[in-house]
CSV table of C-alpha atoms and ligand atoms in Angstrom, one decimal:
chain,number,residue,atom,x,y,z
A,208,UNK,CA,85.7,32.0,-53.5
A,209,UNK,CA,87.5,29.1,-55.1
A,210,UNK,CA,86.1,25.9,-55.8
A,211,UNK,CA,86.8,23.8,-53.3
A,212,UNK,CA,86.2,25.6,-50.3
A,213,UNK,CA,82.2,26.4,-52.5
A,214,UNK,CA,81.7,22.8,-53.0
A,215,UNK,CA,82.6,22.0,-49.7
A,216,UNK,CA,79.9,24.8,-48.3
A,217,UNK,CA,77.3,23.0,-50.6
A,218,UNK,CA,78.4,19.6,-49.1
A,219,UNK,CA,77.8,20.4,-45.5
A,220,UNK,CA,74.6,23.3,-46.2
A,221,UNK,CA,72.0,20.5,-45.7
A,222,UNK,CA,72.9,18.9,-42.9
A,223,UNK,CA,76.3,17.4,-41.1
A,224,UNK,CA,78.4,15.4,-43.1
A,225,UNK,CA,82.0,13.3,-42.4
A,226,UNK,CA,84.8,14.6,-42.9
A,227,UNK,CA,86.2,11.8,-44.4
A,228,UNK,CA,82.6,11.5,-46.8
A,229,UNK,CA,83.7,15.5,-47.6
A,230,UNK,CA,87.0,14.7,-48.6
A,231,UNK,CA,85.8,11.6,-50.6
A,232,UNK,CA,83.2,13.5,-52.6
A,233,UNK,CA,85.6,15.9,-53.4
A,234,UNK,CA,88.7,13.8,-54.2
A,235,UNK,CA,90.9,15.7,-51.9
A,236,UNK,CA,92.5,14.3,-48.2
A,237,UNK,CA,91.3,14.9,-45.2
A,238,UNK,CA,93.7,17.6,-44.1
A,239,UNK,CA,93.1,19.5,-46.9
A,240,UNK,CA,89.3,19.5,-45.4
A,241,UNK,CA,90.6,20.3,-42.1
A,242,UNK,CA,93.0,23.2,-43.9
A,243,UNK,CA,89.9,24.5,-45.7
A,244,UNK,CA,87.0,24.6,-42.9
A,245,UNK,CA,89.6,26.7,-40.6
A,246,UNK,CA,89.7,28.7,-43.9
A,247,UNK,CA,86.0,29.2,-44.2
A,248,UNK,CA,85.3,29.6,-40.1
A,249,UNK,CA,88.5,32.2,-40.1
A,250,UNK,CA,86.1,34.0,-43.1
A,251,UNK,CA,83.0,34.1,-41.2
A,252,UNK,CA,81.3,30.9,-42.0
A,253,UNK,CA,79.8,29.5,-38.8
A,254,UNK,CA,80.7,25.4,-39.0
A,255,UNK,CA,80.1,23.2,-36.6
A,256,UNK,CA,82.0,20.3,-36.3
A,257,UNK,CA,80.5,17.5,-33.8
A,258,UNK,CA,81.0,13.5,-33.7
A,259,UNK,CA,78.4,13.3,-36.7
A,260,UNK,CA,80.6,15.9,-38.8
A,261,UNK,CA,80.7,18.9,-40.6
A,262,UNK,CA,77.5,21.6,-40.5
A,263,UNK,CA,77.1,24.8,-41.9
A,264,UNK,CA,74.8,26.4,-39.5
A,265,UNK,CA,74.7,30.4,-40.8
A,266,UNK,CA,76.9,32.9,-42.1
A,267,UNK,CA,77.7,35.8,-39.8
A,268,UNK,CA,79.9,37.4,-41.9
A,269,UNK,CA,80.2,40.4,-44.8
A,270,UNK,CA,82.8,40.1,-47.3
A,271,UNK,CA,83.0,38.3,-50.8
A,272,UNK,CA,82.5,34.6,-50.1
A,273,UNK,CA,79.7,35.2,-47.6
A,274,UNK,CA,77.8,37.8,-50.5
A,275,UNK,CA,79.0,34.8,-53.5
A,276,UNK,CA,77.5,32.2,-51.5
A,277,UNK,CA,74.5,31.3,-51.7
A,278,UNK,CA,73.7,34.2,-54.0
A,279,UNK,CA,71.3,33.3,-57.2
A,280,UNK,CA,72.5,35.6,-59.8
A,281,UNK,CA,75.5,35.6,-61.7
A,282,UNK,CA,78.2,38.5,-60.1
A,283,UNK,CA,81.1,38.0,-58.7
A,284,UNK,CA,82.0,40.5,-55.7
A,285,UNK,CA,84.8,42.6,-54.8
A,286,UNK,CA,84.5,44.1,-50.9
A,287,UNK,CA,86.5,46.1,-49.4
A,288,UNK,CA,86.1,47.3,-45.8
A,289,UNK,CA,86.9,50.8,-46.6
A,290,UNK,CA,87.2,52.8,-49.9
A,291,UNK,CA,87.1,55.9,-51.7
A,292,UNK,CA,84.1,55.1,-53.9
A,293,UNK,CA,82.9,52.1,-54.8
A,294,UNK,CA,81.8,53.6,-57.8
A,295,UNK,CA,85.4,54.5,-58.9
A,296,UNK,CA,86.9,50.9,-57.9
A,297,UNK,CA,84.0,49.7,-60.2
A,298,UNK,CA,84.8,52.4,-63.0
A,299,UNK,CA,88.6,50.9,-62.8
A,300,UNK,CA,87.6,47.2,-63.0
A,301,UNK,CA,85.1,48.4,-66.4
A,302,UNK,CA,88.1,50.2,-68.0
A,303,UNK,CA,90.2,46.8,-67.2
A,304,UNK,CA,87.2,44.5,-69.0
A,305,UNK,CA,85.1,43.7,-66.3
A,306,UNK,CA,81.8,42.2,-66.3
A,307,UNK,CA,79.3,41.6,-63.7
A,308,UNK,CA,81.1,42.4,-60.8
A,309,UNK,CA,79.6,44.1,-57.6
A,310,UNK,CA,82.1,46.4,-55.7
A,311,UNK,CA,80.9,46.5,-52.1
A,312,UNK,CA,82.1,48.4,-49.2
A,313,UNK,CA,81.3,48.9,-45.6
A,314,UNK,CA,82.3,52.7,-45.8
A,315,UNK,CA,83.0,54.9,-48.1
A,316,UNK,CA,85.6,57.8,-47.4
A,317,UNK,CA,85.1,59.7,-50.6
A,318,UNK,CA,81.4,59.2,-52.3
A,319,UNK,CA,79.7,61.1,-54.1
A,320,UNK,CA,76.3,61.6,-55.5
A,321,UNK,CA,75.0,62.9,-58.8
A,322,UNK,CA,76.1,66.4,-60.5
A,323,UNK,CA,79.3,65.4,-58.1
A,324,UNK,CA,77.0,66.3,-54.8
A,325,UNK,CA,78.6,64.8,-51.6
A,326,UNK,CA,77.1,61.3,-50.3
A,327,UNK,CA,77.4,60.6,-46.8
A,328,UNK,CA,78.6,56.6,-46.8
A,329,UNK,CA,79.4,55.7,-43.0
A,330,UNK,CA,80.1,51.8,-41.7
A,331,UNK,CA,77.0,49.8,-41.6
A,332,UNK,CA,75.5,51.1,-44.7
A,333,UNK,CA,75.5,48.9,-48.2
A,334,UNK,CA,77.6,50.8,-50.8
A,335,UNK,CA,77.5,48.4,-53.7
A,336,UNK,CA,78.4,49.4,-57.8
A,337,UNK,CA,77.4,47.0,-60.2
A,338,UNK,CA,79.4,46.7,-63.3
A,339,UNK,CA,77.8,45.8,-66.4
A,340,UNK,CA,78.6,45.7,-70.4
A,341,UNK,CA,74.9,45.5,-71.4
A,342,UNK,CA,74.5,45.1,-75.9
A,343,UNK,CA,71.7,47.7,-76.0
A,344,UNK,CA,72.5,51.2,-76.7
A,345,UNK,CA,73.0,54.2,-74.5
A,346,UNK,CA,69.2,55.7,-74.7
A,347,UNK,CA,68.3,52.5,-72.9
A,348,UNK,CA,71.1,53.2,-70.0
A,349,UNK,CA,68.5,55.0,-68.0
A,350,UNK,CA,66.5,51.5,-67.7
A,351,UNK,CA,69.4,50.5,-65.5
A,352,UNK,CA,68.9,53.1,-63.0
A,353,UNK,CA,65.3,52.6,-62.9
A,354,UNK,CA,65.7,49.2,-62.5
A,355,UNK,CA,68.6,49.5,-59.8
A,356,UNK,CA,65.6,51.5,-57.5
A,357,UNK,CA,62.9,49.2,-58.1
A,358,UNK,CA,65.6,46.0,-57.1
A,359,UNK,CA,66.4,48.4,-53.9
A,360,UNK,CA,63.2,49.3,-52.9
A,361,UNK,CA,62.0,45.4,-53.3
A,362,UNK,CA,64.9,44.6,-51.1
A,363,UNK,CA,63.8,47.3,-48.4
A,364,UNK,CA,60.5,46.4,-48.9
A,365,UNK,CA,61.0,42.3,-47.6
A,366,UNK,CA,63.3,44.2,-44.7
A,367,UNK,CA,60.0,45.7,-43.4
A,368,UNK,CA,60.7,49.2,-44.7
A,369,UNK,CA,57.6,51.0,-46.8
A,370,UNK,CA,60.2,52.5,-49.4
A,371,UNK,CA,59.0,54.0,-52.5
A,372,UNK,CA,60.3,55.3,-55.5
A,373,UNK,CA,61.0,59.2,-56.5
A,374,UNK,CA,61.6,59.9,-59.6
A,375,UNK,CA,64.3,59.6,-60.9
A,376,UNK,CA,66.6,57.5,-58.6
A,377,UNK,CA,65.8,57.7,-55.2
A,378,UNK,CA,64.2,55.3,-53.2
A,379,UNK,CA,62.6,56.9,-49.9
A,380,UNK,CA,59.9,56.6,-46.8
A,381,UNK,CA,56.7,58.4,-47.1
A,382,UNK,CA,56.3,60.4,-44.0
A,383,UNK,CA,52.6,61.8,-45.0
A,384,UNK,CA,50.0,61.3,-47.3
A,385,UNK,CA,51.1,64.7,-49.0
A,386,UNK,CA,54.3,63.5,-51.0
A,387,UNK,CA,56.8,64.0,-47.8
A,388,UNK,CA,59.7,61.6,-47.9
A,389,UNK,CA,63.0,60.8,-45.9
A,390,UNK,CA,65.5,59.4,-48.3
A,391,UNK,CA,66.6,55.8,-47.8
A,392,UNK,CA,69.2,55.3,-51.1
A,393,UNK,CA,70.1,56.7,-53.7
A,394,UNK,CA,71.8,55.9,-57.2
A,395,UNK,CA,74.1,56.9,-59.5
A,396,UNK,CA,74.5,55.5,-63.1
A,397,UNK,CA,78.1,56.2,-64.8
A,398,UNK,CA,78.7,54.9,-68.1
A,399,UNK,CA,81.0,54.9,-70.9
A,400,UNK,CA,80.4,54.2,-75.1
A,401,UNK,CA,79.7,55.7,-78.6
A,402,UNK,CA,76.2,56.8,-79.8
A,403,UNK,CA,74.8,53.1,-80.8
A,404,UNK,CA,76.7,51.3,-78.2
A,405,UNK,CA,77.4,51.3,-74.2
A,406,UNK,CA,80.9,49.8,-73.8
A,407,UNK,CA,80.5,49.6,-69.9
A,408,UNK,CA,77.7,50.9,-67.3
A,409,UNK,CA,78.5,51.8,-63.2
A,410,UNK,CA,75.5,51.6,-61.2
A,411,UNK,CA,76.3,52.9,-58.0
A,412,UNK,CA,73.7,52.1,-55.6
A,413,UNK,CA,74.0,53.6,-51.6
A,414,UNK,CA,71.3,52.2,-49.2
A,415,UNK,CA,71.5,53.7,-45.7
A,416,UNK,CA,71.3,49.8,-43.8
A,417,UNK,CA,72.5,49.5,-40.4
A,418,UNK,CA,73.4,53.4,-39.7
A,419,UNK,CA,71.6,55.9,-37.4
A,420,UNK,CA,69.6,58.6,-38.9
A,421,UNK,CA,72.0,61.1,-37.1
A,422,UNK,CA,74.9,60.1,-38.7
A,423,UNK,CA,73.1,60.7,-41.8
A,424,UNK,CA,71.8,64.3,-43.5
A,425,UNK,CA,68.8,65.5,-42.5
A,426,UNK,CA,65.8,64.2,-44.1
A,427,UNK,CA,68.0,60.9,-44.7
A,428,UNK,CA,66.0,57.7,-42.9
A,429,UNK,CA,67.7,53.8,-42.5
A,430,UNK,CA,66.9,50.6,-42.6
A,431,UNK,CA,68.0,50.6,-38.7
A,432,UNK,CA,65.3,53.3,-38.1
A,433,UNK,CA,62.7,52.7,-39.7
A,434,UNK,CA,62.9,48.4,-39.4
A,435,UNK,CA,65.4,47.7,-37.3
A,436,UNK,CA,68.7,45.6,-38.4
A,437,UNK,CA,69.1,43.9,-41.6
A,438,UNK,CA,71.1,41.0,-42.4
A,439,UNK,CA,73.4,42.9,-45.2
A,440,UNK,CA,74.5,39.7,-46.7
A,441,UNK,CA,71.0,38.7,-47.2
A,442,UNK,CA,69.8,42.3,-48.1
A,443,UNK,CA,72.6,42.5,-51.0
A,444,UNK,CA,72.0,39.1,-52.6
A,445,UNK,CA,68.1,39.5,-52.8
A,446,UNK,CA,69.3,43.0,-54.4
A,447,UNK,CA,71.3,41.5,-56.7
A,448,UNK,CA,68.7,38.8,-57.4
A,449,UNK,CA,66.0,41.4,-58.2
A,450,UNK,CA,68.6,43.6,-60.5
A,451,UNK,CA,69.5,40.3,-62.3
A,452,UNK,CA,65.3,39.2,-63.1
A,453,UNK,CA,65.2,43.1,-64.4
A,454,UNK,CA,68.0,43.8,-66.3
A,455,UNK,CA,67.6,40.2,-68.2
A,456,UNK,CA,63.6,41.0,-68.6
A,457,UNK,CA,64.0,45.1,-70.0
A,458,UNK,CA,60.2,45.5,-70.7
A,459,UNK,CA,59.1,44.6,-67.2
A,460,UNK,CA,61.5,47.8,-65.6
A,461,UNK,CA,59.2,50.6,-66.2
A,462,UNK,CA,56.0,48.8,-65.5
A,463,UNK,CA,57.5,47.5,-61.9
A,464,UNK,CA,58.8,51.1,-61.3
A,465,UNK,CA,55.6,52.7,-62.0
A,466,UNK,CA,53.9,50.5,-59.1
A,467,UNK,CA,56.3,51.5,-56.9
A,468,UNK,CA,56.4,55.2,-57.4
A,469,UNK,CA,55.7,58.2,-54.9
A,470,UNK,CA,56.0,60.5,-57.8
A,471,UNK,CA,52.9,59.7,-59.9
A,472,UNK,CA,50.1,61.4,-59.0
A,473,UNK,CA,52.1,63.9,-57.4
A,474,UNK,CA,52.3,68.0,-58.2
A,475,UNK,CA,56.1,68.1,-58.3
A,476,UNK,CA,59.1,70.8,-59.3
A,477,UNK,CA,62.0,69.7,-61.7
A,478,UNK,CA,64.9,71.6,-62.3
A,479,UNK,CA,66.7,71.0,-65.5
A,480,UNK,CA,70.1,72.0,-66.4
A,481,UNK,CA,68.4,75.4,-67.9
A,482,UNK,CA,64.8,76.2,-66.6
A,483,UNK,CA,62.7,74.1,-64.3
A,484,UNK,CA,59.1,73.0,-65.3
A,485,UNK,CA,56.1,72.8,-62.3
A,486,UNK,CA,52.8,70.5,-62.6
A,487,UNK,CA,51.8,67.5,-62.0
A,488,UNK,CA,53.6,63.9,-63.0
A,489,UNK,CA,51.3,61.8,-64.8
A,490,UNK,CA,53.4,58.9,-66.1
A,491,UNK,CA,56.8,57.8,-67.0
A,492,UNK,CA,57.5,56.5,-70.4
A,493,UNK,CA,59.0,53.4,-71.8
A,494,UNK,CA,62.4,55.0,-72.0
A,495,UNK,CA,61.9,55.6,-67.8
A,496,UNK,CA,61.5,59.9,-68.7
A,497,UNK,CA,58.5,61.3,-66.3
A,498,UNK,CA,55.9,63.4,-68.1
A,499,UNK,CA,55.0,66.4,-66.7
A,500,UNK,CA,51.2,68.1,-66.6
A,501,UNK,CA,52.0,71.7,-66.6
A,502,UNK,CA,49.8,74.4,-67.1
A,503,UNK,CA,50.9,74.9,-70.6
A,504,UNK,CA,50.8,71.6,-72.0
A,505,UNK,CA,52.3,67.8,-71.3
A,506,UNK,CA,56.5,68.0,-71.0
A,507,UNK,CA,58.5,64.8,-71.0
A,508,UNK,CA,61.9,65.2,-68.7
A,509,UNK,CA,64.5,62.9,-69.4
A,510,UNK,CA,66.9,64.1,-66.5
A,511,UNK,CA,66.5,66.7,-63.8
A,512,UNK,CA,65.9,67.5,-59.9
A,513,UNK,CA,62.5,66.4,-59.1
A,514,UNK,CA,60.7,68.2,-56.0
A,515,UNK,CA,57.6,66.6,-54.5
A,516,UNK,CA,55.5,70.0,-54.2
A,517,UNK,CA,52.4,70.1,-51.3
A,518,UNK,CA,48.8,70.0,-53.2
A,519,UNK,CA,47.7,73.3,-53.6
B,269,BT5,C1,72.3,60.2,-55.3
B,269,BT5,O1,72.7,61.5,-55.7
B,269,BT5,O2,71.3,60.0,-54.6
B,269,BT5,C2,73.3,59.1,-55.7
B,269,BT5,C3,74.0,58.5,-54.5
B,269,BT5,C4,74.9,57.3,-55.0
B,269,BT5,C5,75.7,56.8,-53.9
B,269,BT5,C6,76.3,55.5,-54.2
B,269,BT5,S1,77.0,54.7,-52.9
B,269,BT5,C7,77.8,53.5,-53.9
B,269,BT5,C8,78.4,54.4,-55.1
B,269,BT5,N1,79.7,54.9,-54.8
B,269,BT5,C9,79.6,56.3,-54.9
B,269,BT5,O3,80.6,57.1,-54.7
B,269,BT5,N2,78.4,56.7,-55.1
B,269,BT5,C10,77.5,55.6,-55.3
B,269,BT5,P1,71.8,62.8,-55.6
B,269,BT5,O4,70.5,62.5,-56.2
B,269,BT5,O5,72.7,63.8,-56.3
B,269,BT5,O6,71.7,63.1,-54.1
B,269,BT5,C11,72.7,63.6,-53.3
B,269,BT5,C12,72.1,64.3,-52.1
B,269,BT5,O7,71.6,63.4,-51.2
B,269,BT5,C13,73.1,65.1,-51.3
B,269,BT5,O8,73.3,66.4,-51.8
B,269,BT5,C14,72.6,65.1,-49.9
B,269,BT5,O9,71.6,66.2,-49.8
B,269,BT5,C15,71.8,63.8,-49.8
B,269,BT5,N3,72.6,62.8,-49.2
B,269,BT5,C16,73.9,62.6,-49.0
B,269,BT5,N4,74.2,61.5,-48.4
B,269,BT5,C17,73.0,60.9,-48.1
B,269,BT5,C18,72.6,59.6,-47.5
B,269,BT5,N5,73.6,58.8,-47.1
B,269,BT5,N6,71.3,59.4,-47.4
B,269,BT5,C19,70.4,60.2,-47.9
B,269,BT5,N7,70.7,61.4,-48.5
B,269,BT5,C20,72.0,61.7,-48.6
């Protein structure tokens, strides 16, 4: 959004104000005020305009201004109302030297999960991928993710949803007291560097908002079904603001993920890329890999399928 049109939202967010007193404060003419408030109304700001002046009395819309405004952490965003991937778009913009930038999309055409599985992205959902160029080095990219489910599930959690967190990435609905879930969002981290160094990170977030479960995969859940209705807007800026406290605070990721997590505690399956382990998972460590009680000793899993299993 450019400056004006922000300090002209901040001018009339507390309360009506002239338009002549606007366009004194901001050392531009009146019709340039008039020129910019059609501007903002015609971009889903909802102004009023009566005899005691300018009021901005809520913001309908959901598109880059309306997501920038307001928003108390430091990315810019890029929306588009329909995409590919948002993951891609956000993969472009890292190659190009992009920081901090959050592609969003109302639906995605060609997502896709981890290990190149098909996501399901319909309109109403929040597709969001955060580009970052974090200075720490690629053994610490997995923190991201971690934190990217613990900033979702906070989110879904003030929208009156009980999510929780399976390891590694997903953040789901318990349906029983047994380790049963429906799966609310998932995640998926991209990155690009050398051994000691991440030149960029991609983490591509999908929460299933404002879509019916039947549009979605079986054993998928909503926000819409399980709460009701978000705001997205408001939903993706307290994400946002929750990524931002983690990824500038490291040390606090794995503790806030570890009191959010389905998975500890429970007997679980993980499949890795050559065998697949069974137990119970007793803890993740401070590099975010879940350890693994099996019957032949303690395993620490740094990436894999994870399968809640029923108690035995
Ligand atoms: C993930 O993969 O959970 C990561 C999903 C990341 C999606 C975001 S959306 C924004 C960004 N742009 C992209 O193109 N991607 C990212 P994984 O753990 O591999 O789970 C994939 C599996 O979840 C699929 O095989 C389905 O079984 C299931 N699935 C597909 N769509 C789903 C949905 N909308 N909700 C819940 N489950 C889904």
């Amino acid at each position: 959004m450019n400056e004006t049109r922000r300090a002209i939202l901040e001018a009339i967010a507390d309360g009506p104000v002239s338009g002549p007193d606007v366009a004194e404060s901001l050392g531009i003419s009146r019709a340039a005020v008039w020129k910019q408030i059609d501007g903002l109304r015609e971009a889903g700001f909802e102004i009023e305009g009566g005899s005691t002046g300018y009021e901005l009395t809520g913001v309908a819309a959901y598109n880059a201004p309306a997501v920038e405004f307001g928003l108390e952490a430091p990315f810019s965003i890029d929306y588009h109302q329909s995409i590919g991937s948002t993951n891609d778009r956000a993969r472009e913009l890292a190659t190009d030297g992009a920081s901090d930038v959050g592609v969003l999309a109302d639906e995605q055409t060609g997502s896709r999960g981890r290990l190149k599985r098909e996501w399901t992205s319909p309109s109403g959902g929040v597709w969001l991928s955060i580009v970052l160029r974090p200075e720490v080095a690629p053994a610490r990219a997995s923190l991201y993710t971690l934190a990217a489910a613990v900033a979702t599930a906070r989110a879904a959690r003030e929208a009156g949803v009980d999510a929780r967190i399976k390891w590694p990435n997903d953040v789901v609905v318990p349906v029983d007291d047994e380790g049963g879930y429906r799966k609310l969002a998932g995640i998926l981290t991209e990155m690009e560097g050398e051994t000691d160094r991440i030149a960029w990170l991609v983490v591509g977030i999908g929460v299933n908002a404002n879509v019916d479960a039947g549009a979605l995969p079986a054993e998928a859940t909503s926000i819409r079904a399980e709460a009701g209705d978000v705001d997205r807007r408001a939903f993706v800026q307290r994400l946002l603001e929750e990524f931002d406290d983690l990824r500038t605070d490291l040390e606090a990721v794995v503790p806030a993920w570890r009191e959010l997590a389905l998975t500890l505690g429970q007997r679980v399956r993980v499949e890795r890329p050559t065998d697949e382990l069974v137990g119970e998972a007793v803890d993740v460590t401070d590099s975010g890999a879940l350890v693994v009680e099996t019957d032949d000793g303690r395993e620490t899993v740094s990436a894999g399928d994870c399968e809640h299993l029923r108690p035995t």
